[in-house]
CSV table of C-alpha atoms and ligand atoms in Angstrom, one decimal:
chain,number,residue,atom,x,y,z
A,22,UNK,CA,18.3,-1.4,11.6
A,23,UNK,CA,14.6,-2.1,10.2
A,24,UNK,CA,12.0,-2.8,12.9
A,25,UNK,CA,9.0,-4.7,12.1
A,26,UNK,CA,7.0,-3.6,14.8
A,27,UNK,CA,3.7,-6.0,15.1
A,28,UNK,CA,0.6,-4.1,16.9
A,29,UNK,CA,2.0,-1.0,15.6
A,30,UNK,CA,-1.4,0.4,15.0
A,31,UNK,CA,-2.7,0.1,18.8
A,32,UNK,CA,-1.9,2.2,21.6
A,33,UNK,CA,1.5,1.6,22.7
A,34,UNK,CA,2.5,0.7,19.7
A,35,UNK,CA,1.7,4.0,18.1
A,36,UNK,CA,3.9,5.6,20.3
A,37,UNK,CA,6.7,3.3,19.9
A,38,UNK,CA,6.5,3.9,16.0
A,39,UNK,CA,7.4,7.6,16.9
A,40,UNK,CA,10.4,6.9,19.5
A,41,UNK,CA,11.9,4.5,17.1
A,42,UNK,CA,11.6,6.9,14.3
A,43,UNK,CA,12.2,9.9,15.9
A,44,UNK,CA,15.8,7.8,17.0
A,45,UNK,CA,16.6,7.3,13.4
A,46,UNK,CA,15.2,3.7,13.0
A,47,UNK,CA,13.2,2.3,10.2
A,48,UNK,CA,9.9,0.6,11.0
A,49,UNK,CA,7.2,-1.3,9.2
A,50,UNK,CA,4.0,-2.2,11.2
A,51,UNK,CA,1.6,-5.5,11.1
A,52,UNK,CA,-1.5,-4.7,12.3
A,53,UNK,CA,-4.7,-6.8,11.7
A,54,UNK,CA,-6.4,-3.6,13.1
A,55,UNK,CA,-8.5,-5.4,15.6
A,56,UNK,CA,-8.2,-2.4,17.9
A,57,UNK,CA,-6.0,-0.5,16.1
A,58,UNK,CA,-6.7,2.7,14.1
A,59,UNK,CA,-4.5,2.9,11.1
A,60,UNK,CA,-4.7,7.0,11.6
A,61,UNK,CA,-2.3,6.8,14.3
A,62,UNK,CA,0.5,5.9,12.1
A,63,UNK,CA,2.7,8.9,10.6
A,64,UNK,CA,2.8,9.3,7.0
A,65,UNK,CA,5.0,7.4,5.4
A,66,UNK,CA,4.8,4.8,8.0
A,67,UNK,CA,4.5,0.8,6.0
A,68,UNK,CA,1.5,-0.9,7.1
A,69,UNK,CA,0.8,-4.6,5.9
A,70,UNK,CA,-2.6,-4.9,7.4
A,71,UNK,CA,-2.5,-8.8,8.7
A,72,UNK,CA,-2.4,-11.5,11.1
A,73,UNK,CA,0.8,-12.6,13.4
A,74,UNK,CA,-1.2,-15.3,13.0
A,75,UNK,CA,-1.2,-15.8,10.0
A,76,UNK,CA,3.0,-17.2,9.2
A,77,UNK,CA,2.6,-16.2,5.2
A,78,UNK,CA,1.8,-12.6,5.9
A,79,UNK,CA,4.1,-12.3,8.8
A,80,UNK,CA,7.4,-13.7,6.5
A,81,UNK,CA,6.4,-11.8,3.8
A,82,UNK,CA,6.5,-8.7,5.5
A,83,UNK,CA,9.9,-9.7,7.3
A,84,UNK,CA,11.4,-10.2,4.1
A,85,UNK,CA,9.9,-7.2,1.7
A,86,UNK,CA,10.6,-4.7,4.6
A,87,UNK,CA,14.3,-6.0,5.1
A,88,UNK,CA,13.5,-6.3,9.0
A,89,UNK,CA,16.1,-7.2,11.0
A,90,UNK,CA,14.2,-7.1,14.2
A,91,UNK,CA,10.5,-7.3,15.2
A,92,UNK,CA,9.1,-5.2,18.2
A,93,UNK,CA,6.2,-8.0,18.8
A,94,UNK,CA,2.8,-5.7,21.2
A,95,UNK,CA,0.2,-7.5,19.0
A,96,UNK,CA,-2.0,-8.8,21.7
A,97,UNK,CA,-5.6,-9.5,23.2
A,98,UNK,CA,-5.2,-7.5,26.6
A,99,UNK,CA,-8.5,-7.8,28.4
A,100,UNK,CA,-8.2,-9.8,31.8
A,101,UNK,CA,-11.9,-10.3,32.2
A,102,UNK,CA,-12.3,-11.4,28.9
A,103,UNK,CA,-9.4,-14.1,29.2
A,104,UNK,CA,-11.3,-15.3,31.8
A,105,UNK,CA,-14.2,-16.1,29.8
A,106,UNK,CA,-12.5,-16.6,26.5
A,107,UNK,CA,-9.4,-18.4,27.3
A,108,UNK,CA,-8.8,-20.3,23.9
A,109,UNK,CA,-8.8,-17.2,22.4
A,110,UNK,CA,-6.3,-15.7,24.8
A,111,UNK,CA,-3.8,-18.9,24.1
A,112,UNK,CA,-4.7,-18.9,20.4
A,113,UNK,CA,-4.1,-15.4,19.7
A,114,UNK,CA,-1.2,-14.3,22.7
A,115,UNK,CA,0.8,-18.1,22.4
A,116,UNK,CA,-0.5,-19.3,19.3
A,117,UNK,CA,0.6,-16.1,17.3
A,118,UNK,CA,3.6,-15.4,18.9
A,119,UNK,CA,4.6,-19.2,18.1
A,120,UNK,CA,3.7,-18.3,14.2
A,121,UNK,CA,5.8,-15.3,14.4
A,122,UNK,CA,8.8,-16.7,15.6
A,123,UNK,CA,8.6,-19.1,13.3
A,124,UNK,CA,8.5,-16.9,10.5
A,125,UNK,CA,11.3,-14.5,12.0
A,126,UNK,CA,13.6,-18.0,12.2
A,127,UNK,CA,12.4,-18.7,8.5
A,128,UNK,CA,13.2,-15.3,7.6
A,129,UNK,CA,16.3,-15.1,9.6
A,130,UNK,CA,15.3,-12.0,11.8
A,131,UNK,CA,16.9,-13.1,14.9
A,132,UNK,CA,16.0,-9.5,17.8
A,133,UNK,CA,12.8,-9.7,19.2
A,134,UNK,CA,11.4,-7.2,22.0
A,135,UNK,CA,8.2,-8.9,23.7
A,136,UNK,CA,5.7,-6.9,25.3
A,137,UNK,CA,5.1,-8.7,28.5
A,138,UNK,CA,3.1,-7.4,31.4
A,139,UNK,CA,3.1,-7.3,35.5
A,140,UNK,CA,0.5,-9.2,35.0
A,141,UNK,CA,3.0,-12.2,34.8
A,142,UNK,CA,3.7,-11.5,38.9
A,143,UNK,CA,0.0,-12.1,39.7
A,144,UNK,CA,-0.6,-10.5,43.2
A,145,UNK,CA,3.1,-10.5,44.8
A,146,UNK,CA,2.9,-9.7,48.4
A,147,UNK,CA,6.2,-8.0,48.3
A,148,UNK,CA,6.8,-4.1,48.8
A,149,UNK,CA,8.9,-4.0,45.4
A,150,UNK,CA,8.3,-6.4,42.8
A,151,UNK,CA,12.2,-7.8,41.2
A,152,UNK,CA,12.4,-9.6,38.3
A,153,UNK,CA,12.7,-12.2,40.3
A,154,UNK,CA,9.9,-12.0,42.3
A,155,UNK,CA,8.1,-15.4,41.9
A,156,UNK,CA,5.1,-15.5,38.5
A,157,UNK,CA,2.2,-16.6,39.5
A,158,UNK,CA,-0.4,-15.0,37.5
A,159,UNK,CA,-4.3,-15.2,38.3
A,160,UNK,CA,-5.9,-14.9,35.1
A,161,UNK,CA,-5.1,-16.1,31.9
A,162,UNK,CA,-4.1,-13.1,30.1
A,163,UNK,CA,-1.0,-13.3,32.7
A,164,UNK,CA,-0.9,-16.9,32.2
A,165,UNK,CA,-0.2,-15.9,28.1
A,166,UNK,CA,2.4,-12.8,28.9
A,167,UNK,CA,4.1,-15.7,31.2
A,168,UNK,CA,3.8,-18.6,28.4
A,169,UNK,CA,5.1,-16.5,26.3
A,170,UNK,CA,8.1,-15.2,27.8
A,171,UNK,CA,8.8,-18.9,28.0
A,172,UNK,CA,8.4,-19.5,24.4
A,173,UNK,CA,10.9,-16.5,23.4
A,174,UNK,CA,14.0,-17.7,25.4
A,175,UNK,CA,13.0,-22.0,24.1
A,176,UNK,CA,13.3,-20.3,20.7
A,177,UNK,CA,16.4,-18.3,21.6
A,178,UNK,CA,18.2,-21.2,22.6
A,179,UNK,CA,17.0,-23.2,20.0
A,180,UNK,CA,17.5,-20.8,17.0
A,181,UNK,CA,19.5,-17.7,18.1
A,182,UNK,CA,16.9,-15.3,18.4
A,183,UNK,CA,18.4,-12.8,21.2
A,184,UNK,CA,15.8,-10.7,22.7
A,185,UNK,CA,14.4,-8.7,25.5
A,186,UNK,CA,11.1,-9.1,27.6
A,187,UNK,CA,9.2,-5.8,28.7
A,188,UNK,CA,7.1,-6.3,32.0
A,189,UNK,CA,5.1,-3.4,31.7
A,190,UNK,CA,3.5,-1.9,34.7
A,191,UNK,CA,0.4,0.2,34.3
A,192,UNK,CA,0.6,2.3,31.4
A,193,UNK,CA,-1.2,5.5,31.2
A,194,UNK,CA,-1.5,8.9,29.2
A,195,UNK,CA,-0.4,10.0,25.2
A,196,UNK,CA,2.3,12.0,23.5
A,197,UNK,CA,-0.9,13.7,21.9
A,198,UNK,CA,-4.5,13.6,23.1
A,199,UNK,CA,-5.4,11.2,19.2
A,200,UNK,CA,-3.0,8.4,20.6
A,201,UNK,CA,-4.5,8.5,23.4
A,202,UNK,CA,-6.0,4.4,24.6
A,203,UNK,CA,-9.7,4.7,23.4
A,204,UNK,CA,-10.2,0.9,24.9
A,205,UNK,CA,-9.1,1.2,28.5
A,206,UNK,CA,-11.0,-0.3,31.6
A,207,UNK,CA,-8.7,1.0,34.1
A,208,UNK,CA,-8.5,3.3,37.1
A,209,UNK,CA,-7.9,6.5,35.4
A,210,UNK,CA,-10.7,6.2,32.5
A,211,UNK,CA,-13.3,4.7,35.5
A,212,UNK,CA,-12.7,8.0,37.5
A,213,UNK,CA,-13.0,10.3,34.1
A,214,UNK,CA,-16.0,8.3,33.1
A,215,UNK,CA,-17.7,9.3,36.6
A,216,UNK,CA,-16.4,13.0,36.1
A,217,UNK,CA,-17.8,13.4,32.8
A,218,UNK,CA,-21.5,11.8,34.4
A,219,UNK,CA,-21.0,14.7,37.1
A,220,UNK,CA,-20.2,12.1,39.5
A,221,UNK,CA,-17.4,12.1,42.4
A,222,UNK,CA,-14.6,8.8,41.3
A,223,UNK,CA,-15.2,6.1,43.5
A,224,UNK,CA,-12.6,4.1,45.3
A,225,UNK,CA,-13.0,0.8,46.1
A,226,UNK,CA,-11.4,0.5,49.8
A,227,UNK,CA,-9.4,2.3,51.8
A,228,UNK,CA,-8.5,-0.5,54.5
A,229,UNK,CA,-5.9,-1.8,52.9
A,230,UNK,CA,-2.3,-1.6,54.5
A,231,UNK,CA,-0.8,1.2,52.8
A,232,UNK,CA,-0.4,4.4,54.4
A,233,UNK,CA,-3.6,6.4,53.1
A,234,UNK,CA,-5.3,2.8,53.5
A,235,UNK,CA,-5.9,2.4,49.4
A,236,UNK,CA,-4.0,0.6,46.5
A,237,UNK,CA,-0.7,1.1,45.4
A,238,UNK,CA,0.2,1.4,41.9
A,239,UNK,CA,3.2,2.0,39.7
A,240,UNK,CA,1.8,4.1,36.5
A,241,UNK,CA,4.4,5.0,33.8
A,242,UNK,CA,3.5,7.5,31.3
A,243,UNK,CA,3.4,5.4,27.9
A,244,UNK,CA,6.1,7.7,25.8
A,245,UNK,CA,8.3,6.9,28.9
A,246,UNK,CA,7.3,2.9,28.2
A,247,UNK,CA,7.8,4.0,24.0
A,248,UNK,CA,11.8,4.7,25.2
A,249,UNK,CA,12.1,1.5,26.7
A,250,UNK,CA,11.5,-0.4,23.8
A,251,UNK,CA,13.9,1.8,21.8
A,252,UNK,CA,16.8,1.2,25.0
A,253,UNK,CA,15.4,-2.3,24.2
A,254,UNK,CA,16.4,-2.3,20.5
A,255,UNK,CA,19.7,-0.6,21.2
A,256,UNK,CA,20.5,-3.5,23.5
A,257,UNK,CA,19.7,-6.0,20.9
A,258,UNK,CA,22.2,-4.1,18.3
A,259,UNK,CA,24.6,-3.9,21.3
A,260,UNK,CA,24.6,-7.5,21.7
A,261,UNK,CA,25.0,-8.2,18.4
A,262,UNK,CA,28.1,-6.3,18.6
A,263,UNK,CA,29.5,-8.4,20.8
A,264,UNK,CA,28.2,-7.8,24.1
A,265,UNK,CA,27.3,-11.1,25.7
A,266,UNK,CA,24.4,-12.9,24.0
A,267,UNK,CA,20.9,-14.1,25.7
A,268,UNK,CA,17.8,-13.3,26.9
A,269,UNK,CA,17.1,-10.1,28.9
A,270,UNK,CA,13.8,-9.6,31.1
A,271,UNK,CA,13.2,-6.4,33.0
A,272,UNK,CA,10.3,-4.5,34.5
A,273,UNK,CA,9.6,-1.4,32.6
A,274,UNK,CA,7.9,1.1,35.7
A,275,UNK,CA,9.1,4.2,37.4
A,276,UNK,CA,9.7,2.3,40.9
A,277,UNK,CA,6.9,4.8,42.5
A,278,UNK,CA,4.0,3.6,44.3
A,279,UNK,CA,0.9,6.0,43.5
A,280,UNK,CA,-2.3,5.7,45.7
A,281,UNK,CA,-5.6,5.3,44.7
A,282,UNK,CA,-6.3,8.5,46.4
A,283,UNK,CA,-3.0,10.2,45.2
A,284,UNK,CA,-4.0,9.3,41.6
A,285,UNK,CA,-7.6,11.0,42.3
A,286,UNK,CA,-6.3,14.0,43.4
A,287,UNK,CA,-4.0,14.0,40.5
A,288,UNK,CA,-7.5,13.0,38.0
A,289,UNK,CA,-9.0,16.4,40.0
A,290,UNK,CA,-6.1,18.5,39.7
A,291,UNK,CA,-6.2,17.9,35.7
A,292,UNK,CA,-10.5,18.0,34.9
A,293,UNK,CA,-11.3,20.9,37.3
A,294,UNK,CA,-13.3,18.1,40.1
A,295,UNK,CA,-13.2,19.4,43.3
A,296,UNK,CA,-15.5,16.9,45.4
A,297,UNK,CA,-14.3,14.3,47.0
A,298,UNK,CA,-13.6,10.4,45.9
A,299,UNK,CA,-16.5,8.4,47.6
A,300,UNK,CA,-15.2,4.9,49.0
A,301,UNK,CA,-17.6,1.8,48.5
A,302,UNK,CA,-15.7,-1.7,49.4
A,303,UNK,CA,-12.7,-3.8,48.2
A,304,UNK,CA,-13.1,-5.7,44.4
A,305,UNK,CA,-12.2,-9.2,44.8
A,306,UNK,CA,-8.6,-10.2,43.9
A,307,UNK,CA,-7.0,-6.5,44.1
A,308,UNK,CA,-3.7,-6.6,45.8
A,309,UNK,CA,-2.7,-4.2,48.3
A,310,UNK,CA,0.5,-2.7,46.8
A,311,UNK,CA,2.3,-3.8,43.2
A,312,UNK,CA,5.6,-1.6,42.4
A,313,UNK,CA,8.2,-2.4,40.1
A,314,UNK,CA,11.6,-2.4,41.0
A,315,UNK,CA,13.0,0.1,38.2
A,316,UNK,CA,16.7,-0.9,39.1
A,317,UNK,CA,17.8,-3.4,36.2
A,318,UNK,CA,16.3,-1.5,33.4
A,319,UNK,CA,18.3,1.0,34.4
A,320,UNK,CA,21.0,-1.3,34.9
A,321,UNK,CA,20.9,-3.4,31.6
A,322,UNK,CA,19.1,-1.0,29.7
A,323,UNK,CA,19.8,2.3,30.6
A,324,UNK,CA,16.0,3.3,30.6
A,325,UNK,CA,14.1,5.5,33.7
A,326,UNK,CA,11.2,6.9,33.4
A,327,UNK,CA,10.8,11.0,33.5
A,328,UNK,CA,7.6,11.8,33.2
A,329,UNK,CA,5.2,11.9,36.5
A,330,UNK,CA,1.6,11.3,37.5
A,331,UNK,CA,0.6,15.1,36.3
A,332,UNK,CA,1.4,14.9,33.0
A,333,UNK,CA,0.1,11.5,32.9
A,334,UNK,CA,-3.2,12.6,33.9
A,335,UNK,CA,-3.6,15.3,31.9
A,336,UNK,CA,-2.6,13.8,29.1
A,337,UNK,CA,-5.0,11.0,28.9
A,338,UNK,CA,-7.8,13.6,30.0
A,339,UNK,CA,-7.3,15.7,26.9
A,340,UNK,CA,-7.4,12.2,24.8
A,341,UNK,CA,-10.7,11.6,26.5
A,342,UNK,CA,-12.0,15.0,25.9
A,343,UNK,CA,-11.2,14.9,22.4
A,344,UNK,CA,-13.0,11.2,22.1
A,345,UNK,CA,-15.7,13.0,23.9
A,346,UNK,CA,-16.2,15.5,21.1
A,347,UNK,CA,-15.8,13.3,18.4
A,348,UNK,CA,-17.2,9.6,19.3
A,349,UNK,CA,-15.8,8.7,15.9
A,350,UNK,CA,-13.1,8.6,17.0
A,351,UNK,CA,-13.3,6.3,19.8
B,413,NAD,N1,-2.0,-1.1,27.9
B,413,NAD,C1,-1.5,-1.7,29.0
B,413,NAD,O1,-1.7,-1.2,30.1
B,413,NAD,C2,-0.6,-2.9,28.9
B,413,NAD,C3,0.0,-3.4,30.1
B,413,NAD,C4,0.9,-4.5,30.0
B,413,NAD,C5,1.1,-5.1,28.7
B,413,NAD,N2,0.4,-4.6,27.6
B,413,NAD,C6,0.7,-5.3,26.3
B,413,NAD,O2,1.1,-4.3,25.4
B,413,NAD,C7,0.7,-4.7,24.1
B,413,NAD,C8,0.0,-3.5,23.4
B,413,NAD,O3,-1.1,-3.1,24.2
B,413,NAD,P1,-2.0,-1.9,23.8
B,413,NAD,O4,-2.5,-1.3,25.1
B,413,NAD,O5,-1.3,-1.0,22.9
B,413,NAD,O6,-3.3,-2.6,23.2
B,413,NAD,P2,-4.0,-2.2,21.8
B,413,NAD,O7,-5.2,-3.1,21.8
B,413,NAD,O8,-4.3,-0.7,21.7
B,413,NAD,O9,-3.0,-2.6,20.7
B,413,NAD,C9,-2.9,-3.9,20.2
B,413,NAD,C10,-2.6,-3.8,18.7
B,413,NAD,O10,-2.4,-5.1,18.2
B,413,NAD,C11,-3.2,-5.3,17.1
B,413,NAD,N3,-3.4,-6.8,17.0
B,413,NAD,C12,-4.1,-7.5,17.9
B,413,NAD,N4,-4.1,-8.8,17.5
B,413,NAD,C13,-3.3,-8.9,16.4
B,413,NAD,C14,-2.9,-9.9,15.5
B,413,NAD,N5,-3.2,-11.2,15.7
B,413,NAD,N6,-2.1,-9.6,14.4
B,413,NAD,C15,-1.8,-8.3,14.2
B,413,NAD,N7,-2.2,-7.3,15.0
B,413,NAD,C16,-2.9,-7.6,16.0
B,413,NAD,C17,-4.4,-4.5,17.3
B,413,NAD,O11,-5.2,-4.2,16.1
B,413,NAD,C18,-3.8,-3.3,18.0
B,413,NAD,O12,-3.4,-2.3,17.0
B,413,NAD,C19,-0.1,-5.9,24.2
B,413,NAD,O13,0.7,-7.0,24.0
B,413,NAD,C20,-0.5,-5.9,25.7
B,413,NAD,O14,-0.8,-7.2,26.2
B,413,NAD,C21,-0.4,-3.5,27.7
């Protein structure tokens, strides 16, 4: 099969562009290279440099790369700027999607794996978070993951298009330290950024009900997240063999609840930082505990994730070291 794989350019699209090829696939990338860094595709790699957005580019590309199924991460993925810029969020995470499909029904490409996001659940006040765990997001960057899930399966029942939803938890390290995410706001880059300034990571409370009294996360490694989206693509082939048709939507974490403090050990154990964490209070609006429930991908898809917190730290700590040495390339 030939994957179009939109956003191929950007983080984890990068490393999906090596699973799938490293399986034997044939991918293209679209990549208006917003983020992205064209230098983190292989050699050889097609890139049409364009808009999802944009329906002309998108069906051209379909068609002149023979693709016969799209891997669709092209996305705006900052919460706090959804907040403020919400027509942008819509326009670019809805909007382009809407253009996409469009042109994948024109172009008769009818397998389509959507990079969705936890973000869809909101804050679910449940010790494992199912697939069918209620959405109800808070922002609207979780409001577009969840719009657009919607929009996939109206179009899959309206033109055929089978395809499979990825709820990703929260993504973190590289395959190598240059594909490493240079735009990150999360926990792990906060506590490196602190390191690096010769400052102890800060934690921002430890009164929450969990055992050690911090935040529970599920991290997967993102080559772990990279095989999910090739069991993904093997599904959709699957089903076009004959297995039974539809819509799939699974959580793609490792089902392992990592604390705040866990995870700064971890971020110690891989930069050398021997002080300890200092705790200042709780940020609005951060739930206590969100886990996935890995049991369906493993179910429908086959997919768990192998790689643990370790590697996942020091992986993203020698992509940060390398941006540190060469702010170029950040
Ligand atoms: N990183 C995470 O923790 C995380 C978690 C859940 C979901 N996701 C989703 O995964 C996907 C990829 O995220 P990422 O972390 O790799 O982000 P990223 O910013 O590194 O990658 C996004 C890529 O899409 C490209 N792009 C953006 N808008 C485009 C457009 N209109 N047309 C063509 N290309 C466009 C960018 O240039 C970039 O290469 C997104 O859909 C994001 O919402 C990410």
């Amino acid at each position: 099969m030939s994957w179009l794989i939109t956003g191929g350019a950007g983080y984890i699209g990068a490393h999906v562009v090596r699973a799938m090829l490293a399986a034997g696939e044939r991918v293209a990338v679209l990549d208006d290279l917003s983020t992205g860094v064209a230098e983190r595709l292989p050699a050889g790699v097609p890139l049409v440099r364009g808009s999802v957005a944009d329906g002309a580019v998108a069906e051209r590309a379909l068609r002149e790369h023979g693709v016969t199924g799209v891997v669709h991460l092209a996305a705006q993925k900052r919460v706090p700027e959804s907040v403020a810029r919400p027509t942008l969020y819509y326009r670019e995470n809805v909007g382009g999607l809407a253009t996409l499909l469009d042109a994948m029904v024109a172009a008769g490409v009818r397998r389509l794996v959507f990079s969705s996001s936890a973000a869809v659940y909101g804050s679910p006040d449940v010790p494992l978070v199912t697939e069918e765990t209620p959405c109800r997001p808070i922002n609207p960057y979780g409001e577009t993951k969840l719009a657009g899930e919607w929009l996939v399966r109206a179009v899959g029942r309206a033109h055929g298009v089978r395809s499979v939803c990825l709820r990703y938890f929260n993504v973190a390290g590289a395959a190598s330290p240059e594909l490493a995410d240079r735009g990150a706001a999360n926990v792990i880059p906060l506590f490196f950024e602190r390191i690096e300034a010769g400052l102890p990571p800060v934690i921002f409370g430890d009164d929450y009900p969990t055992p050690d009294g911090t935040c529970v996360r599920d991290y997967i490694h993102v080559a772990d997240l990279a095989d999910a989206h090739l069991a993904a693509a093997r599904e959709l082939a699957r089903a076009d063999a004959g297995a039974p048709a539809g819509d799939l939507t699974v959580n793609v974490g490792t089902g392992v609840g990592v604390s705040v403090r866990e995870l700064a050990a971890a971020v110690g154990a891989a930069t050398g930082w021997s002080s300890p964490p200092v705790v200042e209070g709780r940020r609005p609006g951060d739930p206590a505990r969100v886990v996935a429930s890995a049991a369906l991908a493993a179910e429908r898809l086959g997919f768990t994730a192998r790689r643990g917190l370790g590697e996942m730290v020091s992986s993203a700590w020698e992509g940060w070291l390398l941006r540190s040495a060469d702010p170029a390339a950040g």
